[in-house]
Short mmCIF file of C-alpha atoms in Angstrom, two decimals:
data_model
loop_
_atom_site.label_atom_id
_atom_site.label_comp_id
_atom_site.label_asym_id
_atom_site.label_seq_id
_atom_site.Cartn_x
_atom_site.Cartn_y
_atom_site.Cartn_z
CA MET A 1413 42.75 87.80 55.91
CA ALA A 1414 43.48 90.58 53.45
CA ALA A 1415 42.79 93.05 56.21
CA ALA A 1416 45.26 91.31 58.46
CA ALA A 1417 47.88 91.36 55.74
CA LEU A 1418 47.27 95.04 55.13
CA SER A 1419 47.32 95.84 58.81
CA TRP A 1420 50.77 94.38 59.27
CA ALA A 1421 51.98 96.16 56.18
CA LEU A 1422 50.67 99.45 57.58
CA ARG A 1423 52.19 98.79 60.94
CA ALA A 1424 55.52 98.23 59.26
CA ALA A 1425 56.29 101.93 59.64
CA ARG A 1426 58.23 101.71 62.88
CA GLN A 1427 60.74 103.72 64.87
CA VAL A 1428 63.70 105.53 63.36
CA LEU A 1429 66.65 103.16 63.08
CA PRO A 1430 69.80 103.88 65.09
CA SER A 1431 72.58 104.14 62.54
CA SER A 1432 74.55 101.15 63.84
CA CYS A 1433 71.83 98.56 63.33
CA PRO A 1434 70.58 97.74 59.86
CA GLY A 1435 67.09 96.39 59.28
CA GLN A 1436 63.89 96.91 61.22
CA VAL A 1437 63.87 97.54 64.94
CA ARG A 1438 60.71 96.92 66.91
CA SER A 1439 60.17 98.76 70.15
CA TYR A 1440 56.52 97.66 70.68
CA TYR A 1441 54.80 94.30 70.65
CA VAL A 1442 52.35 93.90 67.85
CA ASP A 1443 49.26 93.82 70.09
CA TRP A 1444 48.16 93.28 73.66
CA ARG A 1445 47.62 89.59 73.14
CA MET A 1446 51.21 89.24 72.19
CA LEU A 1447 52.18 91.17 75.29
CA ARG A 1448 50.16 88.86 77.51
CA ASP A 1449 51.74 85.89 75.87
CA VAL A 1450 55.15 87.38 76.61
CA LYS A 1451 54.19 87.80 80.28
CA ARG A 1452 53.06 84.21 80.48
CA ARG A 1453 56.28 82.99 79.02
CA LYS A 1454 58.30 84.93 81.54
CA MET A 1455 56.29 83.65 84.44
CA ALA A 1456 56.43 80.09 83.24
CA TYR A 1457 60.19 80.39 83.12
CA GLU A 1458 60.29 81.65 86.70
CA TYR A 1459 58.13 78.89 88.15
CA ALA A 1460 59.39 76.09 85.96
CA ASP A 1461 61.61 74.50 88.62
CA GLU A 1462 59.01 74.60 91.33
CA ARG A 1463 56.33 73.16 89.12
CA LEU A 1464 58.65 70.38 88.07
CA ARG A 1465 59.43 69.44 91.67
CA ILE A 1466 55.85 69.53 92.86
CA ASN A 1467 54.78 67.51 89.89
CA ALA A 1468 57.46 64.98 90.68
CA ILE A 1469 55.85 64.54 94.08
CA ARG A 1470 52.40 64.32 92.58
CA LYS A 1471 53.09 61.89 89.77
CA ASN A 1472 54.41 59.24 92.13
CA SER A 1473 53.44 55.85 93.31
CA ILE A 1474 55.90 55.68 96.19
CA LEU A 1475 54.97 58.63 98.36
CA PRO A 1476 51.79 58.53 100.43
CA LYS A 1477 48.66 59.84 98.81
CA GLU A 1478 48.07 62.45 101.44
CA LEU A 1479 51.33 64.07 100.54
CA GLN A 1480 50.37 63.99 96.92
CA GLU A 1481 47.05 65.67 97.64
CA VAL A 1482 48.82 68.41 99.51
CA ALA A 1483 51.10 68.83 96.53
CA ASP A 1484 48.06 69.09 94.28
CA LYS A 1485 46.73 71.92 96.30
CA GLU A 1486 50.04 73.65 96.29
CA ILE A 1487 50.44 73.58 92.60
CA ALA A 1488 46.92 74.84 92.12
CA ALA A 1489 47.78 77.75 94.38
CA LEU A 1490 50.52 78.93 92.08
CA PRO A 1491 49.66 81.86 89.78
CA ARG A 1492 47.72 80.85 86.78
CA ASP A 1493 50.08 82.37 84.25
CA SER A 1494 52.96 80.27 85.51
CA CYS A 1495 51.83 77.14 83.77
CA PRO A 1496 53.39 76.54 80.37
CA VAL A 1497 50.17 75.24 78.94
CA ARG A 1498 48.86 78.77 78.59
CA ILE A 1499 51.60 79.80 76.21
CA ARG A 1500 50.52 80.13 72.61
CA ASN A 1501 53.07 80.10 69.83
CA ARG A 1502 52.03 83.23 68.00
CA CYS A 1503 53.54 84.65 64.89
CA VAL A 1504 56.41 86.85 65.80
CA LEU A 1505 55.63 89.57 63.29
CA THR A 1506 51.85 89.62 63.19
CA SER A 1507 50.82 87.91 66.45
CA ARG A 1508 48.62 85.52 64.49
CA PRO A 1509 47.70 82.62 66.79
CA ARG A 1510 47.03 80.12 64.05
CA GLY A 1511 48.94 78.95 61.01
CA VAL A 1512 52.31 79.51 62.62
CA LYS A 1513 55.24 77.38 61.52
CA ARG A 1514 57.34 76.52 64.52
CA ARG A 1515 60.70 76.54 62.77
CA TRP A 1516 60.40 80.14 61.63
CA ARG A 1517 57.95 81.38 64.27
CA LEU A 1518 56.05 83.10 61.45
CA SER A 1519 52.52 82.84 60.27
CA ARG A 1520 51.96 81.32 56.90
CA ILE A 1521 51.17 84.60 55.20
CA VAL A 1522 54.34 86.34 56.37
CA PHE A 1523 56.32 83.27 55.52
CA ARG A 1524 54.96 83.26 52.00
CA HIS A 1525 55.66 86.94 51.61
CA PHE A 1526 59.27 86.68 52.61
CA ALA A 1527 59.88 83.48 50.68
CA ASP A 1528 58.55 85.02 47.51
CA HIS A 1529 60.84 88.00 47.94
CA ALA A 1530 63.77 85.59 48.42
CA GLN A 1531 64.38 86.75 51.98
CA MET A 1532 64.15 83.30 53.53
CA SER A 1533 67.41 81.46 53.41
CA GLY A 1534 67.17 78.03 51.80
CA VAL A 1535 63.46 78.27 51.05
CA GLN A 1536 62.33 77.64 47.50
CA ARG A 1537 59.00 77.15 45.78
CA ALA A 1538 58.24 73.49 45.60
CA MET A 1539 57.93 71.91 42.24
CA TRP A 1540 57.96 68.23 41.59
CA THR B 1056 141.19 127.54 86.87
CA SER B 1057 144.41 129.53 87.28
CA SER B 1058 142.71 132.19 89.38
CA VAL B 1059 141.19 129.55 91.60
CA LEU B 1060 144.54 127.87 91.93
CA SER B 1061 146.16 131.16 92.82
CA LYS B 1062 143.51 131.76 95.45
CA ASP B 1063 144.16 128.35 96.88
CA LYS B 1064 147.87 129.00 96.88
CA ASP B 1065 147.32 132.29 98.64
CA LYS B 1066 145.37 130.53 101.29
CA SER B 1067 147.93 127.80 101.66
CA ALA B 1068 150.87 130.18 101.53
CA ALA B 1069 149.36 132.60 104.01
CA SER B 1070 148.79 130.04 106.69
CA LYS B 1071 149.51 126.41 107.15
CA ASP B 1072 145.87 125.81 107.95
CA GLY B 1073 144.82 127.06 104.54
CA THR B 1074 143.79 123.80 103.01
CA PRO B 1075 141.55 122.60 105.82
CA GLU B 1076 139.87 125.98 105.93
CA GLY B 1077 139.30 125.98 102.19
CA ALA B 1078 137.97 122.48 102.33
CA ALA B 1079 135.67 123.39 105.19
CA LYS B 1080 134.35 126.37 103.27
CA ARG B 1081 133.71 124.24 100.24
CA GLN B 1082 131.93 121.71 102.34
CA GLU B 1083 129.76 124.36 103.89
CA ASP B 1084 128.79 125.66 100.50
CA GLY B 1085 128.00 122.16 99.34
CA ALA B 1086 125.74 121.45 102.26
CA GLU B 1087 123.34 124.20 101.28
CA THR B 1088 121.63 122.53 98.31
CA PRO B 1089 121.53 118.88 97.23
CA LYS B 1090 122.47 120.00 93.76
CA GLN B 1091 125.62 121.52 95.17
CA GLN B 1092 126.24 118.30 97.03
CA LEU B 1093 125.82 116.33 93.85
CA LEU B 1094 128.14 118.65 91.99
CA ASP B 1095 130.64 118.35 94.79
CA ILE B 1096 130.46 114.62 94.69
CA ILE B 1097 130.91 114.60 90.93
CA GLY B 1098 133.67 117.13 91.27
CA SER B 1099 135.38 115.08 93.88
CA MET B 1100 135.20 112.12 91.57
CA LYS B 1101 137.27 114.00 89.01
CA VAL B 1102 140.94 113.29 89.02
CA GLU B 1103 142.11 116.87 88.59
CA VAL B 1104 140.52 118.23 91.73
CA SER B 1105 141.76 115.36 93.83
CA TYR B 1106 145.19 115.82 92.31
CA ARG B 1107 144.98 119.46 93.21
CA LYS B 1108 144.09 118.60 96.77
CA LYS B 1109 146.89 116.11 96.94
CA LEU B 1110 149.30 118.64 95.59
CA GLN B 1111 148.24 121.11 98.22
CA GLN B 1112 148.59 118.46 100.87
CA LEU B 1113 151.96 117.56 99.48
CA LYS B 1114 153.01 121.16 99.51
CA ALA B 1115 151.93 121.62 103.10
CA SER B 1116 153.75 118.47 104.13
CA GLU B 1117 156.80 119.48 102.13
CA ASN B 1118 156.74 122.90 103.73
CA LYS B 1119 156.69 121.34 107.12
CA LYS B 1120 159.45 118.89 106.15
CA GLN B 1121 161.64 121.59 104.74
CA VAL B 1122 161.11 123.76 107.76
CA VAL B 1123 162.22 120.84 109.87
CA HIS B 1124 165.19 120.29 107.58
CA LYS B 1125 166.16 123.92 107.83
CA LEU B 1126 166.05 123.76 111.56
CA GLU B 1127 168.34 120.71 111.55
CA GLY B 1128 170.80 121.31 108.72
CA LEU B 1129 171.86 124.43 106.90
CA ASP B 1130 174.33 123.75 104.15
CA SER B 1131 172.30 121.26 102.04
CA GLU B 1132 170.71 123.69 99.61
CA GLY B 1133 172.85 126.60 98.64
CA SER B 1134 172.53 126.74 94.94
CA VAL B 1135 168.80 127.12 94.85
CA PRO B 1136 168.50 130.87 95.49
CA LEU B 1137 170.49 131.58 92.28
CA GLY B 1138 167.93 130.06 89.97
CA THR B 1139 164.88 131.50 91.57
CA THR B 1140 165.26 135.04 90.34
CA GLU B 1141 164.62 134.02 86.73
CA ASP B 1142 161.59 131.86 87.44
CA THR B 1143 159.85 134.25 89.75
CA GLN B 1144 158.86 136.27 86.75
CA ARG B 1145 156.54 133.50 85.59
CA LEU B 1146 154.78 133.27 88.89
CA ASN B 1147 152.14 135.56 90.21
CA PRO B 1148 153.65 138.57 92.06
CA GLU B 1149 151.07 138.04 94.79
CA LEU B 1150 152.26 134.51 95.25
CA VAL B 1151 155.83 135.74 95.49
CA LYS B 1152 154.83 138.25 98.11
CA ALA B 1153 152.96 135.55 100.01
CA ALA B 1154 156.00 133.27 99.84
CA SER B 1155 158.23 136.01 101.17
CA ALA B 1156 155.77 136.72 103.97
CA VAL B 1157 155.76 133.04 104.95
CA ALA B 1158 159.52 132.90 104.82
CA SER B 1159 159.78 135.95 106.98
CA SER B 1160 157.40 134.45 109.50
CA LEU B 1161 159.55 131.35 109.85
CA PRO B 1162 162.43 131.46 112.43
CA ARG B 1163 165.56 130.67 110.35
CA ASN B 1164 166.95 130.94 106.84
CA LYS B 1165 164.31 133.13 105.31
CA LYS B 1166 165.91 133.24 101.94
CA GLN B 1167 166.16 129.51 101.63
CA THR B 1168 162.59 128.93 102.70
CA GLU B 1169 161.43 131.54 100.30
CA SER B 1170 163.35 129.96 97.48
CA GLU B 1171 161.98 126.55 98.28
CA LEU B 1172 158.41 127.78 98.40
CA LEU B 1173 158.86 129.48 95.08
CA ALA B 1174 160.35 126.32 93.65
CA GLN B 1175 157.30 124.42 94.77
CA LEU B 1176 155.02 126.97 93.23
CA ARG B 1177 156.91 126.74 90.00
CA ARG B 1178 156.59 123.02 89.98
CA HIS B 1179 152.89 123.37 90.59
CA GLU B 1180 152.54 125.80 87.71
CA GLU B 1181 154.41 123.41 85.45
CA THR B 1182 152.16 120.57 86.35
CA THR B 1183 149.02 122.63 85.85
CA ASP B 1184 150.29 123.69 82.43
CA LYS B 1185 150.91 120.10 81.57
CA GLN B 1186 147.42 119.24 82.79
CA LYS B 1187 145.90 121.85 80.54
CA LYS B 1188 147.83 120.53 77.55
CA GLY B 1189 147.56 116.78 77.87
CA GLY B 1190 147.64 115.42 81.31
CA THR B 1191 149.58 112.20 80.88
CA ILE B 1192 150.98 112.48 84.39
CA ASN B 1193 147.49 112.31 85.84
CA ILE B 1194 146.74 109.02 84.17
CA ARG B 1195 149.99 107.55 85.37
CA ASN B 1196 149.31 108.64 88.87
CA VAL B 1197 145.78 107.30 88.71
CA ILE B 1198 146.88 103.96 87.38
CA SER B 1199 149.62 103.68 89.95
CA GLU B 1200 147.07 104.35 92.63
CA MET B 1201 144.75 101.69 91.30
CA ALA B 1202 145.54 98.31 92.80
CA VAL B 1203 145.22 95.22 90.66
CA LYS B 1204 142.89 92.75 92.22
CA ARG B 1205 144.31 89.24 92.31
CA GLN B 1206 141.80 86.70 91.00
CA SER B 1207 142.05 83.11 92.00
CA PRO B 1208 142.27 80.60 89.16
CA GLU B 1209 138.89 79.16 90.23
CA GLN B 1210 137.19 82.48 89.76
CA TRP B 1211 138.88 82.87 86.42
CA GLY B 1212 137.58 79.53 85.27
CA ALA B 1213 134.08 80.25 86.51
CA ARG B 1214 133.98 83.59 84.79
CA ILE B 1215 135.22 82.25 81.50
CA SER B 1216 132.74 79.43 81.59
CA GLY B 1217 130.02 81.92 82.45
CA ARG B 1218 130.94 84.02 79.45
CA ILE B 1219 130.97 81.02 77.17
CA SER B 1220 127.60 79.88 78.42
CA LEU B 1221 126.22 83.36 77.84
CA GLN B 1222 127.36 83.23 74.26
CA LEU B 1223 125.91 79.79 73.76
CA ASP B 1224 122.50 80.65 75.20
CA GLU B 1225 120.68 81.96 72.22
CA ASP B 1226 117.30 82.20 73.88
CA GLY B 1227 118.67 84.73 76.33
CA GLN B 1228 116.88 83.52 79.42
CA GLY B 1229 116.74 86.20 82.01
CA THR B 1230 118.15 84.41 85.02
CA ARG B 1231 121.51 83.41 83.56
CA PRO B 1232 122.87 86.81 82.42
CA GLY B 1233 121.62 88.50 85.57
CA ARG B 1234 123.43 86.10 87.80
CA SER B 1235 126.65 86.22 85.83
CA SER B 1236 126.71 90.01 85.79
CA THR B 1237 126.33 90.15 89.55
CA GLN B 1238 128.98 87.49 89.96
CA MET B 1239 131.45 89.08 87.58
CA ASP B 1240 131.41 92.59 88.96
CA SER B 1241 133.88 93.07 91.76
CA ARG B 1242 131.69 95.88 93.02
CA SER B 1243 128.07 94.92 93.47
CA LEU B 1244 125.26 97.13 92.27
CA LYS B 1245 123.65 97.85 95.59
CA VAL B 1246 126.75 98.86 97.54
CA GLY B 1247 127.62 102.50 97.69
CA LYS B 1248 126.40 105.93 98.62
CA ARG B 1249 122.96 106.99 97.43
CA LEU B 1250 123.06 109.79 94.90
CA ASN B 1251 119.44 110.87 95.38
CA ILE B 1252 119.07 111.78 91.75
CA PHE B 1253 115.71 110.10 91.20
CA THR B 1254 112.62 110.55 93.33
CA LYS B 1255 110.47 107.58 94.09
CA ALA B 1256 107.49 107.45 91.79
CA SER B 1257 105.16 105.97 94.38
CA THR B 1258 102.04 107.77 93.19
CA GLU B 1259 101.78 105.85 89.93
CA PRO B 1260 99.87 102.74 91.08
CA GLU B 1261 97.31 104.95 92.79
CA HIS B 1262 96.67 106.81 89.58
CA ALA B 1263 96.38 103.58 87.68
CA LEU B 1264 93.84 102.26 90.18
CA LYS B 1265 91.82 105.45 89.96
CA THR B 1266 91.53 105.37 86.21
CA VAL B 1267 90.58 101.70 86.12
CA SER B 1268 87.89 101.81 88.77
CA SER B 1269 85.82 104.65 87.31
CA PRO B 1270 84.95 104.29 83.63
CA THR B 1271 81.98 106.60 83.54
CA ILE B 1272 78.93 106.11 81.37
CA TRP B 1273 80.07 109.03 79.27
CA ASP B 1274 83.38 107.28 78.63
CA LEU B 1275 81.59 104.15 77.55
CA GLU B 1276 79.31 106.11 75.27
CA PHE B 1277 82.23 107.91 73.78
CA ALA B 1278 84.03 104.64 73.19
CA LYS B 1279 80.92 103.24 71.50
CA GLU B 1280 80.61 106.32 69.35
CA VAL B 1281 84.21 106.11 68.28
CA ALA B 1282 83.85 102.44 67.43
CA ALA B 1283 80.70 103.15 65.39
CA VAL B 1284 82.31 105.97 63.47
CA THR B 1285 85.53 104.13 62.73
CA ALA B 1286 83.80 100.92 61.75
CA GLN B 1287 84.01 100.62 57.98
CA PRO B 1288 81.43 98.58 56.05
CA PRO B 1289 82.85 95.18 55.13
CA ARG B 1290 84.74 95.16 51.88
CA ASN B 1291 84.17 91.49 51.12
CA GLY B 1292 82.39 88.39 52.32
CA PHE B 1293 85.16 87.44 54.73
CA GLU B 1294 84.95 90.70 56.59
CA GLU B 1295 81.19 90.38 56.69
CA MET B 1296 81.49 86.94 58.24
CA ILE B 1297 84.02 88.29 60.75
CA GLN B 1298 81.60 91.00 61.73
CA TRP B 1299 78.78 88.52 62.15
CA THR B 1300 80.95 86.29 64.29
CA LYS B 1301 81.78 89.23 66.52
CA GLU B 1302 78.12 90.09 66.86
CA GLY B 1303 77.23 86.48 67.60
CA ILE B 1304 75.08 85.87 64.55
CA LEU B 1305 77.57 83.38 63.15
CA TRP B 1306 78.97 80.58 65.22
CA GLU B 1307 82.68 79.98 65.59
CA PHE B 1308 84.08 77.10 63.56
CA PRO B 1309 84.90 74.32 64.32
CA ILE B 1310 81.63 74.22 66.20
CA ASP B 1311 82.01 73.80 69.91
CA ASN B 1312 78.94 72.17 71.41
CA GLU B 1313 79.71 73.52 74.84
CA VAL B 1314 79.88 77.20 74.05
CA GLY B 1315 78.48 79.21 76.91
CA MET B 1316 78.10 76.07 78.99
CA GLU B 1317 81.00 76.24 81.38
CA ASP B 1318 80.89 73.37 83.80
CA ASP B 1319 83.91 73.22 86.05
CA ALA B 1320 82.73 70.20 88.02
CA GLU B 1321 84.10 66.74 87.46
CA PHE B 1322 81.95 63.82 86.34
CA HIS B 1323 81.87 62.25 89.79
CA GLU B 1324 80.19 65.33 91.18
CA HIS B 1325 77.39 64.89 88.67
CA ILE B 1326 76.86 61.17 89.20
CA PHE B 1327 77.59 60.43 92.84
CA LEU B 1328 75.01 62.57 94.58
CA ASP B 1329 74.57 60.31 97.61
CA LYS B 1330 76.45 62.68 99.86
CA HIS B 1331 73.64 65.23 99.49
CA LEU B 1332 71.17 62.71 100.87
CA GLU B 1333 72.43 63.00 104.43
CA GLY B 1334 69.54 65.13 105.62
CA PHE B 1335 66.90 62.51 104.78
CA PRO B 1336 65.69 59.57 106.85
CA LYS B 1337 67.44 56.36 105.96
CA GLU B 1338 64.39 54.24 105.47
CA GLY B 1339 60.96 54.75 104.20
CA PRO B 1340 59.22 55.99 101.09
CA ILE B 1341 60.94 59.37 101.19
CA ARG B 1342 64.34 57.80 100.93
CA HIS B 1343 63.12 55.64 98.10
CA PHE B 1344 61.75 58.69 96.35
CA MET B 1345 64.92 60.67 96.82
CA GLU B 1346 67.06 57.88 95.48
CA LEU B 1347 64.95 57.90 92.35
CA VAL B 1348 65.39 61.65 92.13
CA ILE B 1349 69.13 61.27 92.42
CA CYS B 1350 69.17 58.56 89.80
CA GLY B 1351 67.35 60.82 87.40
CA LEU B 1352 69.59 63.81 88.13
CA SER B 1353 72.76 61.82 87.63
CA LYS B 1354 71.59 60.88 84.16
CA ASN B 1355 70.78 64.48 83.27
CA PRO B 1356 73.53 66.07 81.19
CA TYR B 1357 71.81 69.41 80.80
CA LEU B 1358 71.85 70.60 84.37
CA SER B 1359 74.85 71.95 86.22
CA VAL B 1360 75.91 70.52 89.56
CA LYS B 1361 74.64 73.63 91.27
CA GLN B 1362 71.16 73.18 89.82
CA LYS B 1363 71.04 69.53 90.87
CA VAL B 1364 72.07 70.40 94.38
CA GLU B 1365 69.39 73.05 94.47
CA HIS B 1366 66.77 70.51 93.49
CA ILE B 1367 67.78 68.18 96.28
CA GLU B 1368 67.85 70.99 98.81
CA TRP B 1369 64.39 72.11 97.82
CA PHE B 1370 63.08 68.60 98.43
CA GLN B 1371 64.76 68.53 101.79
CA LYS B 1372 63.13 71.79 102.78
CA TYR B 1373 59.76 70.62 101.50
CA PHE B 1374 59.84 67.43 103.48
CA GLU B 1375 61.00 69.28 106.58
CA GLU B 1376 57.92 71.45 106.37
CA LYS B 1377 55.66 68.46 105.85
CA LYS B 1378 57.12 66.50 108.75
CA GLU B 1379 54.09 66.89 110.97
CA LEU B 1380 51.80 65.73 108.25
CA LEU B 1381 54.03 62.78 107.55
CA GLN B 1382 54.09 61.75 111.20
CA GLU B 1383 50.31 61.64 111.29
CA ILE B 1384 50.40 59.11 108.54
#
């Protein structure tokens, strides 16, 4: 865990900023897993309509079963990365697969780091 | 101008065809360049030159008349030769010589003709002197030549009412003044000889099209650079918010839920999708299925009409392909 935290801190040294844009600019994905996840997302977006239509045929009690079986085979023939189930909501900054809060798309460690430095808008340490 | 006048007089005195010759020469000179033409036109518009021409014409006609008179009657003018000797000193000696030559060329009463010519010349000199000084005679002549146009009382009334309406119209709408100006002028704007002062600027729209159609990448980059350099950091929170709104970070208030979602189709195009079902068989499970599809699509507010139609078309294609399979069943 400490190693992961350190690794992202080390990797923080990124490209030179163009003068117009303030803040950090990332030109690479954090690691290959993140890149694969990105590819899956893109493909899922492409095939979303088709999958929806074929599934509408499959999940049906009106159409004949033979048609539905054909539809089953068709959808299985689509590329594997096109299904949305394979997408993993990773942390955007560290590519951590677990402990990611959906609202901020950040892993818990990064979230805590930024919140403690008062860089998360509207986030405060809880005390009651 | 005196030298020119004397030249003209020489021409006219030497021969009766002087004026047409002079005019012809002038015309020939004018025809060489358009500038000369223009100058001639402007010159002809001047009163003095026309007056000069008229005087010359008058002189020629008077010469002819007096010659005729001389031929007919003799004793009418006897006292004229006495007064001429004093006035000839004012005139050009060349002119005097020319007058004497003309008189000698004529058949009868050389002295009288000579005296009359000299009298005319004197008169001309007097008038040119007066012209140089003030020129009141010219204006009188001009005004006498100008004819007063009689306006009917109806036109009068219309024009007055037009003027009043112009004054009342404070907004100054374009149609009213334009119409009244064209109505009021006795001479319309488009009638008349072309002056050819201005050349047609027909190449302008082409240039404009050229510049618009080719903004190169370098131009875009330069524009971006300029914008980046001239962009000052925000002085206060308002300017910061403005900048964020421009960038798209901050939404525009009051919040519009349909930003970016431009749907031009009416509600009936979203709901009544039956017309797209024409390609399907009218009975059977497929029809039943498609009606369900349409029901679901009509209730979907997130899709555009185009997307819904695409869905239906895909189903149509799919079932077309599976027709053989379906017929087996």
